[in-house]
Short mmCIF file of C-alpha atoms and ligand atoms in Angstrom, two decimals:
data_model
loop_
_atom_site.label_atom_id
_atom_site.label_comp_id
_atom_site.label_asym_id
_atom_site.label_seq_id
_atom_site.Cartn_x
_atom_site.Cartn_y
_atom_site.Cartn_z
CA UNK A 1 -23.24 10.18 -12.54
CA UNK A 2 -25.49 12.72 -10.88
CA UNK A 3 -24.59 13.78 -7.32
CA UNK A 4 -28.27 13.96 -6.48
CA UNK A 5 -29.43 10.60 -5.21
CA UNK A 6 -33.10 9.70 -5.32
CA UNK A 7 -34.41 8.43 -1.99
CA UNK A 8 -34.20 4.63 -2.12
CA UNK A 9 -37.40 2.69 -1.41
CA UNK A 10 -37.74 2.74 2.35
CA UNK A 11 -40.85 0.68 3.08
CA UNK A 12 -41.72 -2.97 2.62
CA UNK A 13 -45.04 -3.78 0.91
CA UNK A 14 -46.53 -4.79 4.29
CA UNK A 15 -45.39 -1.60 6.05
CA UNK A 16 -46.79 0.54 3.25
CA UNK A 17 -50.05 -1.44 3.19
CA UNK A 18 -50.53 -0.88 6.92
CA UNK A 19 -49.97 2.86 6.42
CA UNK A 20 -52.48 3.00 3.53
CA UNK A 21 -55.17 0.97 5.33
CA UNK A 22 -54.73 3.05 8.48
CA UNK A 23 -55.27 6.26 6.52
CA UNK A 24 -58.35 4.79 4.83
CA UNK A 25 -59.76 3.71 8.22
CA UNK A 26 -59.11 7.23 9.52
CA UNK A 27 -60.97 8.62 6.48
CA UNK A 28 -57.95 10.60 5.32
CA UNK A 29 -58.64 10.05 1.62
CA UNK A 30 -59.52 7.34 -0.84
CA UNK A 31 -57.60 4.10 -1.24
CA UNK A 32 -56.28 5.08 -4.68
CA UNK A 33 -55.10 8.48 -3.41
CA UNK A 34 -53.33 6.94 -0.43
CA UNK A 35 -51.77 4.25 -2.60
CA UNK A 36 -50.44 6.71 -5.16
CA UNK A 37 -48.95 8.83 -2.33
CA UNK A 38 -46.96 5.96 -0.85
CA UNK A 39 -45.94 3.90 -3.89
CA UNK A 40 -42.71 5.86 -4.43
CA UNK A 41 -41.43 4.61 -1.07
CA UNK A 42 -41.81 0.95 -2.09
CA UNK A 43 -39.56 -1.03 -4.42
CA UNK A 44 -41.20 -1.16 -7.87
CA UNK A 45 -41.09 -4.98 -7.84
CA UNK A 46 -43.36 -4.96 -4.78
CA UNK A 47 -46.03 -2.58 -6.12
CA UNK A 48 -48.32 -5.41 -7.24
CA UNK A 49 -48.08 -7.03 -3.80
CA UNK A 50 -48.80 -3.71 -2.09
CA UNK A 51 -51.90 -3.28 -4.27
CA UNK A 52 -53.02 -6.84 -3.56
CA UNK A 53 -52.72 -6.25 0.22
CA UNK A 54 -54.57 -2.91 0.19
CA UNK A 55 -57.34 -3.79 -2.27
CA UNK A 56 -57.71 -7.23 -0.69
CA UNK A 57 -58.19 -5.88 2.84
CA UNK A 58 -60.70 -3.27 1.64
CA UNK A 59 -62.57 -5.77 -0.57
CA UNK A 60 -62.96 -8.18 2.37
CA UNK A 61 -63.21 -5.53 5.09
CA UNK A 62 -66.80 -6.25 6.23
CA UNK A 63 -65.93 -9.91 6.85
CA UNK A 64 -62.42 -9.31 8.24
CA UNK A 65 -63.77 -6.61 10.53
CA UNK A 66 -66.49 -8.92 11.87
CA UNK A 67 -63.93 -11.68 12.47
CA UNK A 68 -61.61 -9.26 14.26
CA UNK A 69 -64.38 -7.83 16.44
CA UNK A 70 -65.48 -11.32 17.41
CA UNK A 71 -61.96 -12.12 18.61
CA UNK A 72 -61.08 -8.89 20.39
CA UNK A 73 -62.19 -7.99 23.92
CA UNK A 74 -62.77 -4.41 22.76
CA UNK A 75 -62.34 -2.49 19.45
CA UNK A 76 -59.15 -0.53 18.84
CA UNK A 77 -59.03 3.20 19.53
CA UNK A 78 -58.25 5.47 16.58
CA UNK A 79 -54.70 6.07 17.82
CA UNK A 80 -54.06 2.33 17.38
CA UNK A 81 -55.63 1.91 13.95
CA UNK A 82 -52.14 1.06 12.67
CA UNK A 83 -52.21 -2.04 14.88
CA UNK A 84 -55.76 -2.73 13.74
CA UNK A 85 -54.66 -2.49 10.09
CA UNK A 86 -51.84 -4.93 10.89
CA UNK A 87 -54.40 -7.37 12.27
CA UNK A 88 -56.70 -7.01 9.25
CA UNK A 89 -53.76 -7.53 6.91
CA UNK A 90 -52.74 -10.65 8.86
CA UNK A 91 -56.28 -12.04 8.70
CA UNK A 92 -56.47 -11.28 4.97
CA UNK A 93 -53.28 -13.23 4.33
CA UNK A 94 -54.51 -16.18 6.40
CA UNK A 95 -57.90 -16.20 4.71
CA UNK A 96 -57.19 -15.30 1.09
CA UNK A 97 -53.51 -15.48 0.22
CA UNK A 98 -51.08 -18.31 -0.27
CA UNK A 99 -48.67 -16.79 2.29
CA UNK A 100 -47.68 -19.63 4.68
CA UNK A 101 -49.60 -19.15 7.95
CA UNK A 102 -46.46 -18.88 10.09
CA UNK A 103 -45.06 -16.16 7.81
CA UNK A 104 -48.34 -14.19 7.87
CA UNK A 105 -48.37 -14.33 11.68
CA UNK A 106 -44.67 -13.64 12.24
CA UNK A 107 -44.64 -10.72 9.78
CA UNK A 108 -47.68 -9.20 11.54
CA UNK A 109 -45.96 -9.45 14.91
CA UNK A 110 -42.81 -7.88 13.43
CA UNK A 111 -44.91 -5.04 12.01
CA UNK A 112 -46.07 -4.16 15.53
CA UNK A 113 -42.40 -3.78 16.51
CA UNK A 114 -41.73 -1.60 13.43
CA UNK A 115 -44.69 0.55 14.49
CA UNK A 116 -43.01 0.81 17.93
CA UNK A 117 -46.04 -0.78 19.51
CA UNK A 118 -44.38 -3.75 21.15
CA UNK A 119 -47.32 -3.98 23.60
CA UNK A 120 -49.43 -5.24 20.67
CA UNK A 121 -47.20 -8.15 19.66
CA UNK A 122 -48.77 -10.63 22.10
CA UNK A 123 -52.30 -9.57 21.22
CA UNK A 124 -51.78 -9.81 17.45
CA UNK A 125 -50.00 -13.13 17.80
CA UNK A 126 -52.79 -14.56 19.98
CA UNK A 127 -55.65 -13.34 17.73
CA UNK A 128 -54.06 -14.58 14.51
CA UNK A 129 -53.14 -17.96 16.04
CA UNK A 130 -56.69 -18.35 17.35
CA UNK A 131 -58.03 -17.65 13.85
CA UNK A 132 -55.49 -20.04 12.30
CA UNK A 133 -56.65 -22.77 14.68
CA UNK A 134 -60.42 -22.24 14.75
CA UNK A 135 -61.27 -20.38 11.55
CA UNK A 136 -64.18 -22.64 10.56
CA UNK A 137 -65.86 -22.36 13.95
CA UNK A 138 -65.29 -18.58 14.11
CA UNK A 139 -66.73 -17.99 10.64
CA UNK A 140 -69.73 -20.22 11.25
CA UNK A 141 -70.58 -18.31 14.47
CA UNK A 142 -70.77 -14.98 12.64
CA UNK A 143 -71.95 -16.21 9.24
CA UNK A 144 -75.50 -14.92 9.63
CA UNK A 145 -74.33 -11.29 10.03
CA UNK A 146 -75.12 -9.43 6.77
CA UNK A 147 -71.58 -8.04 6.69
CA UNK A 148 -70.23 -11.59 6.61
CA UNK A 149 -72.95 -13.23 4.51
CA UNK A 150 -72.67 -10.57 1.76
CA UNK A 151 -69.31 -8.94 2.53
CA UNK A 152 -70.91 -5.50 2.35
CA UNK A 153 -71.87 -3.01 5.10
CA UNK A 154 -75.25 -3.81 6.66
CA UNK A 155 -76.89 -0.51 5.61
CA UNK A 156 -75.87 -1.08 2.00
CA UNK A 157 -77.16 -4.66 1.99
CA UNK A 158 -80.52 -3.31 3.18
CA UNK A 159 -80.68 -0.62 0.50
CA UNK A 160 -79.68 -2.91 -2.36
CA UNK A 161 -82.26 -5.48 -1.23
CA UNK A 162 -84.97 -2.84 -1.01
CA UNK A 163 -84.19 -1.19 -4.35
CA UNK A 164 -83.25 -4.21 -6.45
CA UNK A 165 -84.79 -7.32 -4.85
CA UNK A 166 -84.64 -9.35 -8.07
CA UNK A 167 -81.02 -8.45 -8.80
CA UNK A 168 -79.75 -8.44 -5.22
CA UNK A 169 -77.58 -11.54 -5.52
CA UNK A 170 -75.99 -10.59 -8.81
CA UNK A 171 -75.22 -7.06 -7.56
CA UNK A 172 -73.57 -8.49 -4.43
CA UNK A 173 -71.59 -10.96 -6.53
CA UNK A 174 -70.42 -8.30 -8.99
CA UNK A 175 -69.59 -5.84 -6.18
CA UNK A 176 -67.34 -8.39 -4.46
CA UNK A 177 -65.39 -9.68 -7.44
CA UNK A 178 -62.03 -8.44 -8.69
CA UNK A 179 -63.02 -5.96 -11.39
CA UNK A 180 -62.69 -6.96 -15.02
CA UNK A 181 -60.21 -4.94 -17.06
CA UNK A 182 -61.93 -3.09 -19.88
CA UNK A 183 -60.06 -0.91 -22.35
CA UNK A 184 -61.24 1.70 -24.82
CA UNK A 185 -59.55 1.61 -28.20
CA UNK A 186 -58.99 5.10 -29.62
CA UNK A 187 -60.94 4.73 -32.87
CA UNK A 188 -59.50 8.05 -34.05
CA UNK A 189 -56.12 6.27 -34.29
CA UNK A 190 -56.82 2.56 -34.88
CA UNK A 191 -59.71 0.14 -35.40
CA UNK A 192 -60.71 -2.20 -32.58
CA UNK A 193 -60.02 -5.17 -34.86
CA UNK A 194 -56.44 -4.06 -35.52
CA UNK A 195 -55.81 -3.30 -31.86
CA UNK A 196 -57.18 -6.71 -30.90
CA UNK A 197 -54.73 -8.30 -33.34
CA UNK A 198 -51.85 -6.39 -31.65
CA UNK A 199 -53.00 -7.79 -28.31
CA UNK A 200 -53.13 -11.29 -29.84
CA UNK A 201 -49.52 -10.86 -31.00
CA UNK A 202 -48.51 -10.05 -27.41
CA UNK A 203 -50.39 -13.10 -26.15
CA UNK A 204 -52.99 -10.91 -24.39
CA UNK A 205 -56.40 -12.53 -24.76
CA UNK A 206 -59.33 -10.12 -25.20
CA UNK A 207 -63.00 -10.14 -26.13
CA UNK A 208 -65.16 -7.40 -27.64
CA UNK A 209 -67.68 -5.43 -25.58
CA UNK A 210 -71.17 -6.00 -26.96
CA UNK A 211 -72.69 -2.59 -26.32
CA UNK A 212 -69.96 -0.40 -27.77
CA UNK A 213 -67.62 -0.68 -30.74
CA UNK A 214 -64.55 0.68 -28.92
CA UNK A 215 -64.29 -1.67 -25.93
CA UNK A 216 -62.27 -4.82 -25.24
CA UNK A 217 -62.21 -6.91 -22.08
CA UNK A 218 -58.75 -8.23 -21.23
CA UNK A 219 -59.20 -11.77 -19.96
CA UNK A 220 -56.26 -11.64 -17.53
CA UNK A 221 -55.61 -8.07 -16.37
CA UNK A 222 -52.14 -6.71 -17.17
CA UNK A 223 -50.34 -3.48 -16.13
CA UNK A 224 -51.16 -0.66 -18.56
CA UNK A 225 -47.56 -0.32 -19.74
CA UNK A 226 -47.87 -3.79 -21.27
CA UNK A 227 -50.71 -2.65 -23.56
CA UNK A 228 -49.43 -1.88 -27.10
CA UNK A 229 -49.03 1.87 -27.73
CA UNK A 230 -50.65 2.83 -24.43
CA UNK A 231 -48.21 5.70 -23.98
CA UNK A 232 -49.02 7.09 -27.43
CA UNK A 233 -52.74 7.21 -26.69
CA UNK A 234 -54.03 4.31 -28.75
CA UNK A 235 -55.88 2.90 -25.78
CA UNK A 236 -57.24 3.87 -22.36
CA UNK A 237 -58.68 2.06 -19.38
CA UNK A 238 -62.42 2.61 -19.23
CA UNK A 239 -65.40 0.50 -18.26
CA UNK A 240 -67.88 -0.55 -20.94
CA UNK A 241 -70.82 1.35 -19.39
CA UNK A 242 -68.74 4.52 -19.05
CA UNK A 243 -67.88 4.31 -22.75
CA UNK A 244 -71.54 4.82 -23.67
CA UNK A 245 -71.55 8.53 -22.77
CA UNK A 246 -69.51 9.73 -25.75
CA UNK A 247 -71.70 7.68 -28.11
CA UNK A 248 -74.89 9.16 -26.62
CA UNK A 249 -73.53 12.74 -26.85
CA UNK A 250 -72.05 12.14 -30.31
CA UNK A 251 -70.12 15.44 -30.55
CA UNK A 252 -69.99 17.07 -34.00
CA UNK A 253 -67.44 19.30 -35.68
CA UNK A 254 -67.30 22.79 -34.15
CA UNK A 255 -69.86 22.11 -31.42
CA UNK A 256 -69.45 23.67 -28.01
CA UNK A 257 -69.41 20.81 -25.53
CA UNK A 258 -69.04 20.98 -21.75
CA UNK A 259 -67.72 18.16 -19.57
CA UNK A 260 -68.89 19.56 -16.23
CA UNK A 261 -67.28 17.18 -13.71
CA UNK A 262 -64.35 15.98 -15.67
CA UNK A 263 -61.49 14.44 -13.66
CA UNK A 264 -59.68 12.18 -14.21
CA UNK A 265 -60.75 12.87 -17.77
CA UNK A 266 -61.82 9.42 -18.97
CA UNK A 267 -64.88 10.79 -20.72
CA UNK A 268 -63.13 14.02 -21.75
CA UNK A 269 -60.65 11.94 -23.72
CA UNK A 270 -63.36 9.78 -25.22
CA UNK A 271 -65.40 12.80 -26.35
CA UNK A 272 -62.30 14.11 -28.16
CA UNK A 273 -61.54 10.75 -29.74
CA UNK A 274 -65.10 10.79 -31.10
CA UNK A 275 -64.61 14.29 -32.55
CA UNK A 276 -61.23 16.01 -32.16
CA UNK A 277 -62.54 19.22 -33.80
CA UNK A 278 -65.05 20.32 -31.21
CA UNK A 279 -64.78 23.14 -28.68
CA UNK A 280 -64.57 21.13 -25.51
CA UNK A 281 -64.47 22.71 -22.07
CA UNK A 282 -63.70 20.49 -19.10
CA UNK A 283 -64.33 21.69 -15.54
CA UNK A 284 -63.07 20.11 -12.36
CA UNK A 285 -63.43 21.25 -8.77
CA UNK A 286 -60.18 19.81 -7.42
CA UNK A 287 -56.99 21.39 -8.82
CA UNK A 288 -54.90 18.26 -8.19
CA UNK A 289 -57.43 16.16 -10.08
CA UNK A 290 -57.30 18.56 -13.04
CA UNK A 291 -53.68 17.48 -13.48
CA UNK A 292 -54.95 13.97 -14.12
CA UNK A 293 -57.04 15.33 -17.05
CA UNK A 294 -53.97 17.16 -18.39
CA UNK A 295 -51.90 13.97 -18.22
CA UNK A 296 -54.61 11.98 -19.97
CA UNK A 297 -55.09 14.51 -22.77
CA UNK A 298 -51.33 14.86 -23.29
CA UNK A 299 -51.02 11.08 -23.63
CA UNK A 300 -53.96 10.95 -26.06
CA UNK A 301 -52.73 14.01 -27.98
CA UNK A 302 -55.87 16.20 -27.71
CA UNK A 303 -56.66 19.61 -26.35
CA UNK A 304 -59.52 21.09 -24.38
CA UNK A 305 -60.10 24.21 -22.35
CA UNK A 306 -59.49 23.13 -18.76
CA UNK A 307 -60.98 25.07 -15.86
CA UNK A 308 -60.69 24.57 -12.12
CA UNK A 309 -64.01 25.61 -10.63
CA UNK A 310 -67.23 24.48 -9.08
CA UNK A 311 -69.15 23.83 -12.31
CA UNK A 312 -72.27 25.19 -10.64
CA UNK A 313 -70.63 28.54 -9.82
CA UNK A 314 -71.42 30.09 -13.21
CA UNK A 315 -70.19 33.57 -12.21
CA UNK A 316 -66.76 32.08 -11.71
CA UNK A 317 -66.27 30.51 -15.12
CA UNK A 318 -69.09 31.02 -17.65
CA UNK A 319 -68.84 33.68 -20.39
CA UNK A 320 -72.58 33.41 -21.17
CA UNK A 321 -72.05 31.62 -24.49
CA UNK A 322 -74.35 28.61 -24.36
CA UNK A 323 -73.20 25.03 -24.97
CA UNK A 324 -74.71 22.70 -27.56
CA UNK A 325 -74.17 19.67 -25.37
CA UNK A 326 -73.29 19.10 -21.72
CA UNK A 327 -72.12 15.99 -19.90
CA UNK A 328 -72.80 16.12 -16.17
CA UNK A 329 -71.02 13.07 -14.77
CA UNK A 330 -71.95 14.01 -11.24
CA UNK A 331 -70.15 13.18 -7.98
CA UNK A 332 -72.04 10.21 -6.55
CA UNK A 333 -71.99 7.33 -4.08
CA UNK A 334 -70.10 5.16 -6.63
CA UNK A 335 -72.23 2.22 -5.48
CA UNK A 336 -72.10 0.84 -9.03
CA UNK A 337 -68.30 0.56 -8.92
CA UNK A 338 -67.62 -0.86 -5.45
CA UNK A 339 -65.39 -3.57 -6.93
CA UNK A 340 -63.10 -0.84 -8.36
CA UNK A 341 -63.22 1.29 -5.19
CA UNK A 342 -63.58 -1.25 -2.39
CA UNK A 343 -62.76 1.38 0.27
CA UNK A 344 -66.42 2.38 -0.22
CA UNK A 345 -67.13 -0.64 2.00
CA UNK A 346 -65.23 1.11 4.79
CA UNK A 347 -66.00 4.77 4.41
CA UNK A 348 -69.31 5.27 2.64
CA UNK A 349 -72.08 6.11 5.12
CA UNK A 350 -75.87 6.37 4.59
CA UNK A 351 -75.73 10.12 5.34
CA UNK A 352 -73.36 10.57 2.36
CA UNK A 353 -76.16 9.61 -0.02
CA UNK A 354 -78.48 12.42 1.07
CA UNK A 355 -75.59 14.89 0.96
CA UNK A 356 -74.69 13.76 -2.56
CA UNK A 357 -78.32 14.00 -3.67
CA UNK A 358 -78.28 17.68 -2.63
CA UNK A 359 -74.99 18.35 -4.46
CA UNK A 360 -76.25 16.64 -7.63
CA UNK A 361 -79.51 18.55 -7.51
CA UNK A 362 -77.75 21.93 -7.21
CA UNK A 363 -75.32 21.00 -9.98
CA UNK A 364 -78.18 19.96 -12.27
CA UNK A 365 -80.05 23.26 -11.72
CA UNK A 366 -76.98 25.43 -12.24
CA UNK A 367 -75.36 23.59 -15.13
CA UNK A 368 -78.74 23.40 -16.91
CA UNK A 369 -78.51 27.16 -17.42
CA UNK A 370 -75.52 26.88 -19.76
CA UNK A 371 -77.34 24.58 -22.22
CA UNK A 372 -78.59 26.33 -25.37
CA UNK A 373 -82.27 26.13 -26.29
CA UNK A 374 -82.61 22.90 -28.28
CA UNK A 375 -79.36 21.64 -26.75
CA UNK A 376 -78.81 18.58 -24.58
CA UNK A 377 -77.60 17.61 -21.12
CA UNK A 378 -76.61 14.04 -20.33
CA UNK A 379 -76.87 13.29 -16.60
CA UNK A 380 -74.67 10.37 -15.56
CA UNK A 381 -73.66 8.68 -12.31
CA UNK A 382 -71.90 5.44 -11.38
CA UNK A 383 -74.48 4.91 -8.63
CA UNK A 384 -77.21 2.30 -8.29
CA UNK A 385 -79.19 4.33 -5.74
CA UNK A 386 -82.54 5.54 -7.17
CA UNK A 387 -82.32 8.69 -4.98
CA UNK A 388 -79.31 9.80 -7.03
CA UNK A 389 -80.75 8.66 -10.35
CA UNK A 390 -84.38 8.25 -11.42
CA UNK A 391 -85.75 9.97 -8.29
CA UNK A 392 -83.28 12.81 -8.77
CA UNK A 393 -84.45 13.14 -12.39
CA UNK A 394 -88.10 13.03 -11.33
CA UNK A 395 -87.60 16.03 -9.05
CA UNK A 396 -85.53 17.89 -11.66
CA UNK A 397 -88.23 17.45 -14.32
CA UNK A 398 -90.95 18.54 -11.89
CA UNK A 399 -89.22 21.85 -11.14
CA UNK A 400 -87.72 22.57 -14.57
CA UNK A 401 -90.36 23.49 -17.12
CA UNK A 402 -87.94 23.68 -20.06
CA UNK A 403 -86.39 20.25 -19.48
CA UNK A 404 -87.67 17.33 -21.52
CA UNK A 405 -86.45 13.79 -20.99
CA UNK A 406 -85.60 12.28 -24.40
CA UNK A 407 -84.49 8.77 -25.43
CA UNK A 408 -80.76 8.07 -25.24
CA UNK A 409 -80.58 7.67 -29.03
CA UNK A 410 -82.07 11.11 -29.74
CA UNK A 411 -78.73 12.68 -30.72
CA UNK A 412 -77.22 9.55 -32.23
CA UNK A 413 -79.90 7.46 -33.94
CA UNK A 414 -77.32 4.71 -34.41
CA UNK A 415 -76.95 4.32 -30.65
CA UNK A 416 -78.62 1.14 -29.41
CA UNK A 417 -78.65 0.14 -25.75
CA UNK A 418 -78.02 -3.53 -26.27
CA UNK A 419 -77.09 -4.41 -22.71
CA UNK A 420 -79.86 -5.27 -20.31
CA UNK A 421 -80.91 -2.56 -17.93
CA UNK A 422 -83.05 -2.49 -14.81
CA UNK A 423 -86.59 -1.17 -14.76
CA UNK A 424 -86.61 2.48 -13.78
CA UNK A 425 -89.01 5.43 -14.20
CA UNK A 426 -86.51 7.70 -15.96
CA UNK A 427 -83.33 7.12 -17.93
CA UNK A 428 -81.37 3.88 -18.02
CA UNK A 429 -80.06 2.08 -14.95
CA UNK A 430 -77.31 -0.44 -15.52
CA UNK A 431 -76.54 -2.73 -12.59
CA UNK A 432 -72.99 -4.05 -12.14
CA UNK A 433 -72.49 -7.33 -13.92
CA UNK A 434 -70.05 -10.07 -13.02
CA UNK A 435 -67.18 -10.04 -15.57
CA UNK A 436 -69.09 -7.31 -17.36
CA UNK A 437 -69.92 -3.60 -17.16
CA UNK A 438 -70.10 -1.47 -14.02
CA UNK A 439 -73.26 -0.10 -12.47
CA UNK A 440 -74.12 3.15 -14.24
CA UNK A 441 -77.02 5.57 -14.82
CA UNK A 442 -77.81 7.80 -17.79
CA UNK A 443 -80.63 10.21 -18.51
CA UNK A 444 -80.70 12.60 -21.48
CA UNK A 445 -82.55 15.95 -21.40
CA UNK A 446 -83.28 18.42 -24.16
CA UNK A 447 -83.88 22.10 -23.44
CA UNK A 448 -87.15 23.34 -24.86
CA UNK A 449 -88.46 26.90 -25.20
CA UNK A 450 -89.81 28.21 -21.89
CA UNK A 451 -93.62 27.99 -21.86
CA UNK A 452 -95.43 31.21 -20.94
C1 SAM B 1 -67.64 10.87 -11.25
S1 SAM B 1 -66.21 11.82 -11.21
C2 SAM B 1 -66.06 12.23 -12.91
C3 SAM B 1 -65.39 11.18 -13.74
C4 SAM B 1 -65.00 11.70 -15.11
N1 SAM B 1 -66.12 12.26 -15.82
C5 SAM B 1 -64.35 10.63 -15.97
O1 SAM B 1 -65.01 10.03 -16.81
O2 SAM B 1 -63.14 10.41 -15.80
C6 SAM B 1 -66.80 13.33 -10.57
C7 SAM B 1 -65.77 14.45 -10.57
O3 SAM B 1 -66.46 15.67 -10.29
C8 SAM B 1 -65.65 16.47 -9.48
N2 SAM B 1 -66.57 17.44 -8.85
C9 SAM B 1 -67.29 17.30 -7.71
N3 SAM B 1 -68.05 18.37 -7.50
C10 SAM B 1 -67.81 19.22 -8.53
C11 SAM B 1 -68.28 20.52 -8.86
N4 SAM B 1 -69.16 21.15 -8.09
N5 SAM B 1 -67.82 21.10 -9.98
C12 SAM B 1 -66.92 20.46 -10.77
N6 SAM B 1 -66.43 19.24 -10.50
C13 SAM B 1 -66.87 18.63 -9.39
C14 SAM B 1 -64.98 15.49 -8.54
O4 SAM B 1 -63.81 16.06 -7.98
C15 SAM B 1 -64.70 14.33 -9.49
O5 SAM B 1 -63.44 14.49 -10.08
#
């Protein structure tokens, strides 16, 4: 036996959840980043519970926060956000989990002691007991607040209503649900039909995506390691709408293709599955996120040139050889995928949208330069904000004389958009659909000769 002992799990699921939620409240990184940092300290058997606590609190944060504020004499200071997280977790268990009420309350009080904040035990006990006793009355008093009525931040409710009045309710519904699990079958290795039959053999019920021949929805989500041949790259987790990009780009043998904002590499892998013999370059700004692309490509068994850089900083990475096709899956507000990233409900602010619009605009201008004449750029976001999508495209077309918007089936005539999309001036806007695809935006440009 080795002398070197691994550190045994040192945190309970509740303790770890409080740490994660506190860090999210303090804007120290995304929920998924914080979760992956702490998981090693929690017994493997409790990982699902930890995830349920963290995702649950974030998913219901607007409502839980309103309840908490209505019961507290004053909000918590940042230095006590750990106590605040404890309270939110307690409320979440009382409202949404089958934890017996007394256990939810006692565990929350104990957590205050573990945090060495004994002063908070009385407060947390009193607030949770009050909610346990009078929950109906408390909820009815605050039910007209947008954050409670729609379980989304007020500013976001306003924007969704303004931009998509006819689809408002369905967007809210889809944004609040637990996300469906959609997988992408690697058609380079196996047909969807065969893979579906393997799932059937394991008792995993699935149904085909309608818009794309590689997707399957798993009726009851399972951990990835349960999926047949996941480790050998026969399948990946990817939303239906996200799977459209590789079909639209339709890479061909020997083509030079750029994936400009690539991590974690979902679309990089899909592009290679569609055509392993292309010259694919994938760029990512964050070095630690590039590792995620490496892991994904290793699992799938493909290779690409991987570069850490700002894709828009051409002097840093471009050798002046133009690309036939470019995918710009730009950083965005992720307002089409709130159900997968519910911490957006806590940390996304209206000012972020204008900042992101600027970043996207600069990226579009710079990355456009690497496209060959006659070549294509596919602009994609997982946002449902017109500023980031059709309005962004409108401004790009107005200032770029050699950019022509072309239909999404221009490269691949076999591509048919057979899922309903919202009315928009440019490109295709998909709104998130309950038990269906995420919110997504695509617009395809071709580079023409510069007019004199
Ligand atoms: C929407 S995600 C891309 C998702 C990815 N295409 C996939 O399918 O898995 C955007 C990515 O762009 C990266 N990014 C942001 N700004 C960038 C820049 N200026 N240059 C390159 N990558 C950037 C972010 O770190 C993030 O990983």
